[in-house]
Short mmCIF file of C-alpha atoms in Angstrom, two decimals:
data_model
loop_
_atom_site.label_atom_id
_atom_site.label_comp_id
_atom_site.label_asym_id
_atom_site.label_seq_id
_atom_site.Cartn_x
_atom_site.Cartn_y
_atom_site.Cartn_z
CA UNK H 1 34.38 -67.34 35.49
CA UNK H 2 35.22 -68.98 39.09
CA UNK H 3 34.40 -67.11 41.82
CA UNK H 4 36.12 -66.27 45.09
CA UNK H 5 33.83 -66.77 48.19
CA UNK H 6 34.46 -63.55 50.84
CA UNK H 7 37.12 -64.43 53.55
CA UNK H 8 38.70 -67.00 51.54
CA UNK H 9 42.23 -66.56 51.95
CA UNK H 10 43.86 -67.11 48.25
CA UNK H 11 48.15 -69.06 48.72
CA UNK H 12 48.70 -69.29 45.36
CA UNK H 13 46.99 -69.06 41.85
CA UNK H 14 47.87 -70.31 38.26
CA UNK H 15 45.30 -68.94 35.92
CA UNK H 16 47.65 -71.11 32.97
CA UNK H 17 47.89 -68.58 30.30
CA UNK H 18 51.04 -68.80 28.61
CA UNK H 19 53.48 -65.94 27.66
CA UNK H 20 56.61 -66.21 26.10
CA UNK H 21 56.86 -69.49 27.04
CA UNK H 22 56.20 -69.27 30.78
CA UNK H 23 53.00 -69.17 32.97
CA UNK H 24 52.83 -66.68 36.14
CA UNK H 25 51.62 -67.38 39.89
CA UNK H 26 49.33 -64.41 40.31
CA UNK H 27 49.53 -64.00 44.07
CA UNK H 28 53.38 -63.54 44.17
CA UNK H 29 53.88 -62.53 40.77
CA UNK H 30 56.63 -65.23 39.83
CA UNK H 31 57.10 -66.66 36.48
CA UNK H 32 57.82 -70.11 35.37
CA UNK H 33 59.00 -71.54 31.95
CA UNK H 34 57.28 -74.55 30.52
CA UNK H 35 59.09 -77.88 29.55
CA UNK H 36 58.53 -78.45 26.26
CA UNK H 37 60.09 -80.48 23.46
CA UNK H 38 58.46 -77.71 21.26
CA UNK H 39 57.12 -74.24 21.89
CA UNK H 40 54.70 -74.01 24.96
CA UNK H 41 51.27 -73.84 23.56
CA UNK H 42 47.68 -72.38 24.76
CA UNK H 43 44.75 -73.79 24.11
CA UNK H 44 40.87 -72.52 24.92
CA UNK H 45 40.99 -73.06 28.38
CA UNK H 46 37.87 -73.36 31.29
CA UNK H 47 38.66 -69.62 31.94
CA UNK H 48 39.99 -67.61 29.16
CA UNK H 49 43.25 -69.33 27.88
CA UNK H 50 45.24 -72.75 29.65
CA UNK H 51 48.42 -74.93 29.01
CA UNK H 52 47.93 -77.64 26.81
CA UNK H 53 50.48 -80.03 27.62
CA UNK H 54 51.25 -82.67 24.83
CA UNK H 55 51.81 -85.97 27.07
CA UNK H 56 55.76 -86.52 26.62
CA UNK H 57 57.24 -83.21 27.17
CA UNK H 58 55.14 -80.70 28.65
CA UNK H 59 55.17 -79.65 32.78
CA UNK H 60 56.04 -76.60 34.44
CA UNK H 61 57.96 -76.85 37.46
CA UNK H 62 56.92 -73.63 40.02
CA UNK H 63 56.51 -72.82 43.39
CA UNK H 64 53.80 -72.13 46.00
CA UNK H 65 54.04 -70.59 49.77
CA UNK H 66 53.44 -73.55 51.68
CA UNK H 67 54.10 -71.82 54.81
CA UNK H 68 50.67 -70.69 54.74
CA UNK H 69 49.18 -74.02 54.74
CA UNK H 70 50.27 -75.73 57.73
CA UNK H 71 47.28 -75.71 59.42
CA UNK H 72 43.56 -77.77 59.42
CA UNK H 73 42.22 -76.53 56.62
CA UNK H 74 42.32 -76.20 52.83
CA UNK H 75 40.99 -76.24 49.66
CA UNK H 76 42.69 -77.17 46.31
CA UNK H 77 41.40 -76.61 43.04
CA UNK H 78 41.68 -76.78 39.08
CA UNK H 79 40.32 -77.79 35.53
CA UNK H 80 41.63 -79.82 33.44
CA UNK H 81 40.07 -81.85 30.27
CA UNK H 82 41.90 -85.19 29.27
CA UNK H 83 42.99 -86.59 25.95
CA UNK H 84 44.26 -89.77 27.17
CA UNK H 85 45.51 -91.07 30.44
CA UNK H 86 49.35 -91.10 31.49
CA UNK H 87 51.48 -93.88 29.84
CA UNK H 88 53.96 -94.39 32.76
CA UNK H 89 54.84 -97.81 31.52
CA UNK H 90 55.27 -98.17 28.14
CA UNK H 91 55.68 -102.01 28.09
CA UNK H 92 53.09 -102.98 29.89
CA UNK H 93 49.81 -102.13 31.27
CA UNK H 94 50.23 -100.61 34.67
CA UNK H 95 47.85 -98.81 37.11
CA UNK H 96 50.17 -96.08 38.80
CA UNK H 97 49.73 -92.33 38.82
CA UNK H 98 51.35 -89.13 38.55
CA UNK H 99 50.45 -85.47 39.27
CA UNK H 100 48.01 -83.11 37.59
CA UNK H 101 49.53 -80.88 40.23
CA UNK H 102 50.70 -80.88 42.94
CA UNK H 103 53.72 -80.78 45.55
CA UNK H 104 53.50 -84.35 47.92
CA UNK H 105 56.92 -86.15 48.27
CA UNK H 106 56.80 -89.83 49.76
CA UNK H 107 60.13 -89.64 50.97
CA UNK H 108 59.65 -86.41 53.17
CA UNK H 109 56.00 -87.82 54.17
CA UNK H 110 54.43 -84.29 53.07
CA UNK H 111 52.52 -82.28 50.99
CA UNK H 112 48.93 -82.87 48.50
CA UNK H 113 48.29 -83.87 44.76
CA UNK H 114 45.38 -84.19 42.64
CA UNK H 115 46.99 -87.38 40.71
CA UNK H 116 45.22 -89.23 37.86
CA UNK H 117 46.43 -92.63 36.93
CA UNK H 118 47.08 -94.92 33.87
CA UNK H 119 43.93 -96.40 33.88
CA UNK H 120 41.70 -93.09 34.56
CA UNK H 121 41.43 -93.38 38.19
CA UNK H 122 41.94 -90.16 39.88
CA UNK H 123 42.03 -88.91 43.97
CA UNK H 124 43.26 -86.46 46.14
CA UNK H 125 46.49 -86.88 48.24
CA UNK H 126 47.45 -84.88 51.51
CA UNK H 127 50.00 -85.74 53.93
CA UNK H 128 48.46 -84.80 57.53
CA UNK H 129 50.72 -85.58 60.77
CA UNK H 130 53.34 -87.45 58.41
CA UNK H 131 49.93 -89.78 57.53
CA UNK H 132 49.31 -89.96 53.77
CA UNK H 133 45.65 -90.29 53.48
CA UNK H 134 44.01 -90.45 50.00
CA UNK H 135 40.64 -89.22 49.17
CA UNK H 136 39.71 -91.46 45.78
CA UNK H 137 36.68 -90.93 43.44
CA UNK H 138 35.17 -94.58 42.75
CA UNK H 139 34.57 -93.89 38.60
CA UNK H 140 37.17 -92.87 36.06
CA UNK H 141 38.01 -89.11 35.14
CA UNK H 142 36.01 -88.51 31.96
CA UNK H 143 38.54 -87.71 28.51
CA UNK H 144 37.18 -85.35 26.28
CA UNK H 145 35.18 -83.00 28.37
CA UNK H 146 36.12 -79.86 31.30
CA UNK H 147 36.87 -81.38 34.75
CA UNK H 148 36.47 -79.08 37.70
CA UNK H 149 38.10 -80.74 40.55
CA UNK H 150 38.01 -79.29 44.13
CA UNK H 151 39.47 -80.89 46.96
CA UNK H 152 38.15 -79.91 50.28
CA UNK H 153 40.15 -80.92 54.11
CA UNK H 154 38.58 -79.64 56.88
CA UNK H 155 40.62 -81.44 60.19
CA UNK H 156 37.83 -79.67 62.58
CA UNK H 157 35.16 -81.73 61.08
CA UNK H 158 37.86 -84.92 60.17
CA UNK H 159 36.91 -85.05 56.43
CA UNK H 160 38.74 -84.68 53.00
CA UNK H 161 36.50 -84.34 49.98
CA UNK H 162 36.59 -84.21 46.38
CA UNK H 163 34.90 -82.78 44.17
CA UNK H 164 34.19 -83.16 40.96
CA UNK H 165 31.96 -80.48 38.52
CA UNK H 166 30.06 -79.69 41.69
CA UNK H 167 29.42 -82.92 42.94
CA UNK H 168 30.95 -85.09 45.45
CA UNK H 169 32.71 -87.86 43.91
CA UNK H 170 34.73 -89.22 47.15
CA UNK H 171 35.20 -88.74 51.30
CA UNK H 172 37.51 -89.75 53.61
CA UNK H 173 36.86 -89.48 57.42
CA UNK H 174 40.46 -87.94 58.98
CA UNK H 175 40.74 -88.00 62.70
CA UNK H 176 44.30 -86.27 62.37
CA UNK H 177 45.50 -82.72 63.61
CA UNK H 178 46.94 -80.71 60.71
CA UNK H 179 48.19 -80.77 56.94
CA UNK H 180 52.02 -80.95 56.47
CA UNK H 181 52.12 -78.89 53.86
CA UNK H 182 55.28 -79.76 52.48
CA UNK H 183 58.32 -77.99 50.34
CA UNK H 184 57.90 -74.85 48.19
CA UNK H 185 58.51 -77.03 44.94
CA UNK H 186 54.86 -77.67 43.22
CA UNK H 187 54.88 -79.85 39.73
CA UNK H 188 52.04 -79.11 37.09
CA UNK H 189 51.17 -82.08 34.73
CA UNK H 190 53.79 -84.47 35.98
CA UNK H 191 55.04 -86.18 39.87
CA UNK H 192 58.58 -84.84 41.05
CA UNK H 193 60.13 -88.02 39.88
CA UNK H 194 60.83 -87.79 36.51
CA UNK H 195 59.87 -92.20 34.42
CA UNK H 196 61.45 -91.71 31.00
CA UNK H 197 62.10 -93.52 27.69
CA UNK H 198 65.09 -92.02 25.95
CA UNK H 199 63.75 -88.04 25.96
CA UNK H 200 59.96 -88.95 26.37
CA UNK H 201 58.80 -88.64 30.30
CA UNK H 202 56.03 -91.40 30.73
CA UNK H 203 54.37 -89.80 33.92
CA UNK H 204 53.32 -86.28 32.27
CA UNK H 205 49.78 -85.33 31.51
CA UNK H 206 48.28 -85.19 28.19
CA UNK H 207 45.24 -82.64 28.09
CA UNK H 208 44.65 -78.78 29.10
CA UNK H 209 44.82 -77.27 32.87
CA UNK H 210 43.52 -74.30 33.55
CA UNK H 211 43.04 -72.00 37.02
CA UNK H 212 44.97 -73.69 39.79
CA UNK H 213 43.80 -72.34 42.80
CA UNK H 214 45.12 -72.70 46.63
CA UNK H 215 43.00 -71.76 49.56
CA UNK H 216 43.95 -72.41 53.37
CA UNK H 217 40.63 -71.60 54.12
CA UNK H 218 37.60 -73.58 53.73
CA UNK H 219 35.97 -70.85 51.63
CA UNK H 220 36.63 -71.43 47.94
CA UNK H 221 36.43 -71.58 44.37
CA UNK H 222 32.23 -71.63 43.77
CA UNK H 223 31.65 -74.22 40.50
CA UNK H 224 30.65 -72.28 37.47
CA UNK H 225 30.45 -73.51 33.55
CA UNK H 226 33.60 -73.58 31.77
CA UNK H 227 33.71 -70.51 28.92
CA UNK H 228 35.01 -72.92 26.23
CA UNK H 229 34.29 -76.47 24.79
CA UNK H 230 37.43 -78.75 25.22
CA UNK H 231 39.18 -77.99 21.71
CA UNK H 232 42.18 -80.62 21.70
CA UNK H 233 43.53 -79.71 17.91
CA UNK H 234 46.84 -78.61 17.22
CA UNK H 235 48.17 -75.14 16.22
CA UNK H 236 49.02 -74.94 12.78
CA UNK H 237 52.39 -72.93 13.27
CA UNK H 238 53.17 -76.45 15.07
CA UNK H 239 53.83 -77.45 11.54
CA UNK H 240 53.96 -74.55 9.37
CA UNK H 241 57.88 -75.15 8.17
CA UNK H 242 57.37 -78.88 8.30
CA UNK H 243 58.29 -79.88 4.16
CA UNK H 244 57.73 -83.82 4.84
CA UNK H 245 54.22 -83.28 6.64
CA UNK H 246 51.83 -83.77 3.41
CA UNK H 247 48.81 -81.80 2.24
CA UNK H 248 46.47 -83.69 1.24
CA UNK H 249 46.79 -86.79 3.17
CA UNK H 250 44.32 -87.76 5.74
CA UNK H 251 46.56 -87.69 9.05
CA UNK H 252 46.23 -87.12 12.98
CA UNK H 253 46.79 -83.04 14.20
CA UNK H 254 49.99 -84.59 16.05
CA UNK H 255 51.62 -87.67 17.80
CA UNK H 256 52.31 -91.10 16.85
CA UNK H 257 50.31 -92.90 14.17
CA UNK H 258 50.66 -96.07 11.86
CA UNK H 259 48.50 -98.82 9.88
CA UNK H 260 45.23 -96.69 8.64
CA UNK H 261 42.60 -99.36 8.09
CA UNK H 262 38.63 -99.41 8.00
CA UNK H 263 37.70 -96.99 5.36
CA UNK H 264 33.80 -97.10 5.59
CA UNK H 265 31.57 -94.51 3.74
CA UNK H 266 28.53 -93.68 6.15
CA UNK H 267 26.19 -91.14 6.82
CA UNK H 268 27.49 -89.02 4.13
CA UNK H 269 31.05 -89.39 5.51
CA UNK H 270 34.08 -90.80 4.84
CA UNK H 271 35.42 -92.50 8.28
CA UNK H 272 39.24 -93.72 8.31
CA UNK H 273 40.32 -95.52 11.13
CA UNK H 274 44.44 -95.79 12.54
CA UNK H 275 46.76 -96.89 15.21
CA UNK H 276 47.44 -93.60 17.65
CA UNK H 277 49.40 -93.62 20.71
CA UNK H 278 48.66 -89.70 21.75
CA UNK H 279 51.44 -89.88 24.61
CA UNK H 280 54.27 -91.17 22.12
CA UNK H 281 55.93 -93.34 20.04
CA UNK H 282 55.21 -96.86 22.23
CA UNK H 283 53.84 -99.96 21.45
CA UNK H 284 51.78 -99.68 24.71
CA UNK H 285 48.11 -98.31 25.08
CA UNK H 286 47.51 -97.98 21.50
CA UNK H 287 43.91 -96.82 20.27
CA UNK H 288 41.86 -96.09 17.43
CA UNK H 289 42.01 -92.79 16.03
CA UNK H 290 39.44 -91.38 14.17
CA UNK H 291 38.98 -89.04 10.50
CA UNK H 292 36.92 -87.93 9.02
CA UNK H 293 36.18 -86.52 5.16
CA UNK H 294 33.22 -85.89 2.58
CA UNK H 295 35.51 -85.70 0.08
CA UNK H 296 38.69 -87.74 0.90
CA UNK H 297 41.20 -84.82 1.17
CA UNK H 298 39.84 -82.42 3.72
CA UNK H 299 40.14 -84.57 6.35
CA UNK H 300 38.89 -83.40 10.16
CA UNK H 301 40.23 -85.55 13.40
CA UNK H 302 37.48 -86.67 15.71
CA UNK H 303 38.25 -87.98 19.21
CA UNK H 304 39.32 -91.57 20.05
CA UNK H 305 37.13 -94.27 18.69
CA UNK H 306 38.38 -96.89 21.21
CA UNK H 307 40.66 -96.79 23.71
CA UNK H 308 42.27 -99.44 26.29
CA UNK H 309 39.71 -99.36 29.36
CA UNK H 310 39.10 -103.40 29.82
CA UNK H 311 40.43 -106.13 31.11
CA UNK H 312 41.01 -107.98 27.54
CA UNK H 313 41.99 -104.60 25.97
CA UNK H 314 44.03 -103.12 28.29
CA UNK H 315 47.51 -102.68 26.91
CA UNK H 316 45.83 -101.68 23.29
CA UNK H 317 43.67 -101.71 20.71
CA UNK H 318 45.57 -102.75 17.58
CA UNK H 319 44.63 -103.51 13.63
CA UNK H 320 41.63 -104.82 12.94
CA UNK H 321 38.66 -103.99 10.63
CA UNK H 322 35.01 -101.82 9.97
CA UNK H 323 32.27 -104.13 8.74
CA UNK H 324 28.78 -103.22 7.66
CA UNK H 325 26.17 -105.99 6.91
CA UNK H 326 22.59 -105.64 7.00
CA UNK H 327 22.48 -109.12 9.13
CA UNK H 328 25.52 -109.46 10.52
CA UNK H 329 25.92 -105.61 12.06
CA UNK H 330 22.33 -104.37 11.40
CA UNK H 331 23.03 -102.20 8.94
CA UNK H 332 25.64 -100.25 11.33
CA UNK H 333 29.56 -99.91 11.23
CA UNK H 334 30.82 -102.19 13.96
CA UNK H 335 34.94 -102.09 14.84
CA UNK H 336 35.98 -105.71 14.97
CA UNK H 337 39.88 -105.65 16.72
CA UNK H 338 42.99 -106.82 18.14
CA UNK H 339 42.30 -106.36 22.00
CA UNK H 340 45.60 -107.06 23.63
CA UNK H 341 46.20 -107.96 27.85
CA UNK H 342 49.48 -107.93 28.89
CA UNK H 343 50.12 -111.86 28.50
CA UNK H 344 47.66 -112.44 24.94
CA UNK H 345 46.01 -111.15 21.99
CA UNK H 346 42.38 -112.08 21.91
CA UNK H 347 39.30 -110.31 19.30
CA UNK H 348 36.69 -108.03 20.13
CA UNK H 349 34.32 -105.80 18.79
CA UNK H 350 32.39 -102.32 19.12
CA UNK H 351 29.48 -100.70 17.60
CA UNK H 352 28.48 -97.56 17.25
CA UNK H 353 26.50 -95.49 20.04
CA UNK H 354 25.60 -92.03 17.13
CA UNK H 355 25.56 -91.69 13.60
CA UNK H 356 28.35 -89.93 13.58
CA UNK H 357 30.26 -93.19 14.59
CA UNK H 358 32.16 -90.27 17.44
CA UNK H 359 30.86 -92.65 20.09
CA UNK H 360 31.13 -96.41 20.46
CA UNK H 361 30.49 -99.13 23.05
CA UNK H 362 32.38 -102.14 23.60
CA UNK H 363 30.45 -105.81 22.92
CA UNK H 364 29.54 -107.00 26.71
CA UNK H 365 30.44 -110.79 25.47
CA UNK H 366 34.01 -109.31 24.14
CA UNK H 367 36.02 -111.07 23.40
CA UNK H 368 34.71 -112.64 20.42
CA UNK H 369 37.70 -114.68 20.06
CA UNK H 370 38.89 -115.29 23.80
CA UNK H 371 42.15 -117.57 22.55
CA UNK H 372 44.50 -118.06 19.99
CA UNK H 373 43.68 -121.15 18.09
CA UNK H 374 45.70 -124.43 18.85
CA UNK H 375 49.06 -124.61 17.53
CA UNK H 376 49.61 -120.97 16.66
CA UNK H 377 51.69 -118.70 17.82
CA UNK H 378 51.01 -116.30 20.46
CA UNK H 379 51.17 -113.27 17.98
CA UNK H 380 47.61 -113.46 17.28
CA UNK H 381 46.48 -109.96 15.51
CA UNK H 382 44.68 -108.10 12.90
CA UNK H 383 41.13 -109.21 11.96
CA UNK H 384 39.28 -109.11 8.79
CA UNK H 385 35.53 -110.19 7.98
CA UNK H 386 34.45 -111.21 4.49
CA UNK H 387 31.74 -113.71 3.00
CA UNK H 388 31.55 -116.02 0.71
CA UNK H 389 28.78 -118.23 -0.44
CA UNK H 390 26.11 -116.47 2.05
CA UNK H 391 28.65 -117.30 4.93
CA UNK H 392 30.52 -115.00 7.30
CA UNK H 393 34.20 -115.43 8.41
CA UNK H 394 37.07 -113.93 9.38
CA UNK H 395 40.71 -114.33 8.75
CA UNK H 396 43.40 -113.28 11.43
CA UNK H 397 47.34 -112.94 11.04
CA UNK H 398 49.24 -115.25 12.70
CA UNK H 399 51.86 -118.04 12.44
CA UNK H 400 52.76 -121.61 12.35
CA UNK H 401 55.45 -123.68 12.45
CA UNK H 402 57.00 -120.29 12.11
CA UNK H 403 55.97 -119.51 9.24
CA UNK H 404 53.95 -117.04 8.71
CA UNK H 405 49.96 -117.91 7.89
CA UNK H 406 46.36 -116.63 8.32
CA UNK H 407 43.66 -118.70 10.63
CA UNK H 408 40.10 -119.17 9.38
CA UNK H 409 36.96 -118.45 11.62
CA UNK H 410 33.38 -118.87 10.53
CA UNK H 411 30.20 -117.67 12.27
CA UNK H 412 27.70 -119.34 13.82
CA UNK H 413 24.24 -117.12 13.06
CA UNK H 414 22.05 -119.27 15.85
CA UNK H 415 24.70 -118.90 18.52
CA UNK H 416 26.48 -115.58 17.31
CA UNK H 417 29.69 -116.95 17.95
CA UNK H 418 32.80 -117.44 15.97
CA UNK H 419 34.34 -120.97 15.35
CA UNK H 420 38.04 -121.13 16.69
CA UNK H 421 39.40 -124.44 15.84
CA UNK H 422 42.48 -124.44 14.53
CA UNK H 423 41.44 -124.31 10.83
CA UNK H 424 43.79 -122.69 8.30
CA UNK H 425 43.38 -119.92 5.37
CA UNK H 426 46.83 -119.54 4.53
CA UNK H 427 50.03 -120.13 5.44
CA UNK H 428 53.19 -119.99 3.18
CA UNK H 429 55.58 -122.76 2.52
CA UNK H 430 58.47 -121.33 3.66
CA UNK H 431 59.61 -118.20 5.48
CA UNK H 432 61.78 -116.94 2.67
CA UNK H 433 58.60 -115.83 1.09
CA UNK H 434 55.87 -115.72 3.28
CA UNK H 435 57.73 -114.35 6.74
CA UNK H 436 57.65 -115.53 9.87
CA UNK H 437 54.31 -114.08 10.54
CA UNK H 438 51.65 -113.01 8.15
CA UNK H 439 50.52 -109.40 9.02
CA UNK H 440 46.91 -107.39 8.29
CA UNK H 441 45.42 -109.79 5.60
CA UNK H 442 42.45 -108.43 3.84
CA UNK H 443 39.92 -109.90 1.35
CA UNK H 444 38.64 -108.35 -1.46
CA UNK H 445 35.87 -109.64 -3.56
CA UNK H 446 36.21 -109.14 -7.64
CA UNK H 447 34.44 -109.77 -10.75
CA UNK H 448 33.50 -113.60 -11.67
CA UNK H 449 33.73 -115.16 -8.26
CA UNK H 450 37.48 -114.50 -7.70
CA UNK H 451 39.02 -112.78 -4.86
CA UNK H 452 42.00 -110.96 -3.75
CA UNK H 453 44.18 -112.24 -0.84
CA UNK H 454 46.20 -109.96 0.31
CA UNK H 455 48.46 -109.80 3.32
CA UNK H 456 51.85 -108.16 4.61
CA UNK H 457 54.68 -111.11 5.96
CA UNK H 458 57.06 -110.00 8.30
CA UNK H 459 60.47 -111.55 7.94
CA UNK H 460 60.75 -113.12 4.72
CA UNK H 461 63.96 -112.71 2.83
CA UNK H 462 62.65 -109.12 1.27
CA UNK H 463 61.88 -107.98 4.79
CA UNK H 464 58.58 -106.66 5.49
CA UNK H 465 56.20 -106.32 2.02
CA UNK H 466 52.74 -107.11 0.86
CA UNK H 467 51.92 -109.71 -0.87
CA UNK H 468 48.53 -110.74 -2.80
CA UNK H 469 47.08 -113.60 -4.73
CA UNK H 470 44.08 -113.86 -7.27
CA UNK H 471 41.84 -116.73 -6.92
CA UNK H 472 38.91 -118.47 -6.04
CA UNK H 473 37.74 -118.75 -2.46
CA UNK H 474 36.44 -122.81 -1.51
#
């Protein structure tokens, strides 16, 4: 458990356990009901029980004495553990930030905020003489794991620091005279300004917090090691009375999910691979989610394969594939994908760090495929590897002429690069039948030399459906 330093002088205090729907500020005794789209749920926190808050719905508007903390010194802390970073854009990739608590308004120049951003990055805010001065850590705030963060200003000794786990992450010298401490109103998992998309907020948190703690002292909140190991899965009364959620079909705990695609059997497990979006359902930031299964119906959800954290990849990771070769991949699963910027869709690949295939690292030379191929469309997506006569290549959905069709990529084994030239698998003779685009093709090899084709157009006169031919492959 955290412990209080003598003489520190404790403002407010949100230890985050939830009852009947509302969380309590220990030092005045007020209660506060959480905003939820569902029931408010608690999760193994740092410290006995925390919020988890779901990414679209879930902040708790309270409120916190401020008039104690007008002064030159104070310390803010809390944990919190990360399952993916705020959307706040959902149609593009965007680096802004919102609150993992916090009361600071822009327009009244006052107040602080631990914030954490789209893209991971993470800092402390404080308003001091109307000033806003910003205290930022220079790496990303770690997903998956407990985050102690403790933010230090001291105006006698002109420094704000942050902390994270212990250690100094960031400092900012501050030759100012004392913190405006701003209004009452304090936010928990999401800014005062409310970003929204129909009924989903963009800007809220997605994770657990646990033990907020405000000092106006510089005495503090001592690090200690969290009680509990980040435990991101769902309550099952979340879904108890749920008649359309199946049984026996391999499925994230919660949130968005579509196209399930690189089955692989390794290491005695069953891996299945999908398109999640844990803050909702956009078409921005999408990732790879993860199951797993020995006997393909008990199926357990691991954390995020890949994620958007890149340059290339930034607004997503969509479709793609899991190939194992002996030559090609050494023997090891590697993810080949759709890595998507927000102007084009280029190819890239990961392999895997553990056998477990829970952690995996992104190809330095990614992309693979850095362009789409001349005189395709832009809507370049969905990669699958296959060989044929001792050759490797890879097909990608795509279109010409508008009409949907599949390009043709073949590997070069003394350069380990892929050929991107404009040559031509497939394409359909009219969009009637074959779409306007030709969507997650797949080969798959069969008796006698033949082959199965198979792929999904995208506005043909049927609408979307899959489509296969039986042949040869020349």
């Amino acid at each position: 458990a955290a412990t209080v330093v003598a003489g520190a002088t404790l403002v407010s205090h949100f230890p985050m356990e939830v009852k009947n729907g509302a969380i309590t500020e220990s030092v005045s005794g007020s209660s506060f009901n959480v905003n939820d789209a569902l029931a408010a749920e608690s999760a193994d926190g740092a410290e006995g029980t925390a919020l988890r808050l779901d990414g679209y719905s879930t902040f708790v508007q309270s409120s916190i004495n401020t008039s104690e903390l007008s002064g030159k010194t104070m310390v803010m802390s809390l944990w919190c553990a990360v399952e993916s970073y705020p959307m706040m854009d959902n149609t593009q990739a965007v680096n802004t930030s919102t609150y993992i608590a916090g009361n600071m308004s822009d327009t009244n120049k006052s107040g602080f905020a631990l914030t954490l951003s789209s893209q991971g990055n993470y800092e402390f805010d404080c308003y001091i003489d109307g000033w806003k001065v910003a205290c930022k850590a220079t790496t990303k705030l770690p997903k998956y794991e407990w985050n102690k963060l403790t933010a230090v200003v001291d105006l006698n000794a002109k420094y704000i620091k942050l902390y994270r786990n212990g250690e100094e992450v960031a400092s900012k010298t501050v030759s100012l005279n004392s913190i405006k401490a701003g209004d009452n109103t304090f936010m928990i998992g999401k800014s005062l300004d409310d970003v929204k998309v129909g009924p989903m907020y963009l800007n809220t948190f997605d994770g657990i917090i646990d033990d907020i703690s405000i000092y106006n002292s510089l005495d503090g909140i001592a690090y200690s090691q969290p009680e509990n190991a980040v435990n991101f899965s769902v309550p099952a009364s979340r879904f108890a009375n749920d008649i359309q959620r199946p049984a026996f079909h391999g499925m994230p705990a919660a949130g968005w999910t579509n196209e399930t695609h690189g089955l692989t059997y390794y290491n005695g497990e069953y891996h299945l691979f999908f398109q999640k979006n844990p803050n909702g359902p956009y078409w921005g930031r999408l990732q790879w989610g993860h199951l797993t299964s020995t006997n393909l119906y008990d199926w357990t959800e691991e954390k995020v394969a890949i994620a958007p954290s890149e340059d290339y990849d930034i607004k997503g990771c969509w479709s793609g594939c899991v190939y194992t070769d002996p030559t090609l991949t050494g023997g090891k699963p590697y993810l080949y994908y759709t890595a998507v910027d927000n102007t084009k869709a280029t190819i890239a690949e990961a392999y895997p760090a553990d056998d477990n295939l829970t952690e995996w690292t992104k190809y330095s030379s990614n992309p693979i495929l850095s362009s789409v191929p001349a005189g395709m469309s832009a809507d370049f997506r969905d990669c699958y590897i296959f060989t044929n006569q001792g050759e490797y290549y890879m097909i990608v959905g795509c279109s010409k002429d508008n009409i949907g069709a599949t390009t043709l990529h073949k590997y070069n084994a003394t350069t380990k690069t892929w050929s991107n030239d404009g040559s031509i698998f497939f394409q359909g003779k009219n969009a009637l039948t074959a779409g306007t685009y030709g969507e997650m093709p797949v080969i798959v090899p069969m008796n006698n030399g033949l082959g199965l084709f198979g792929v999904t157009p995208i506005g043909s006169l049927h609408g979307t459906e899959a489509l296969y031919w039986v042949g040869n492959i020349g």
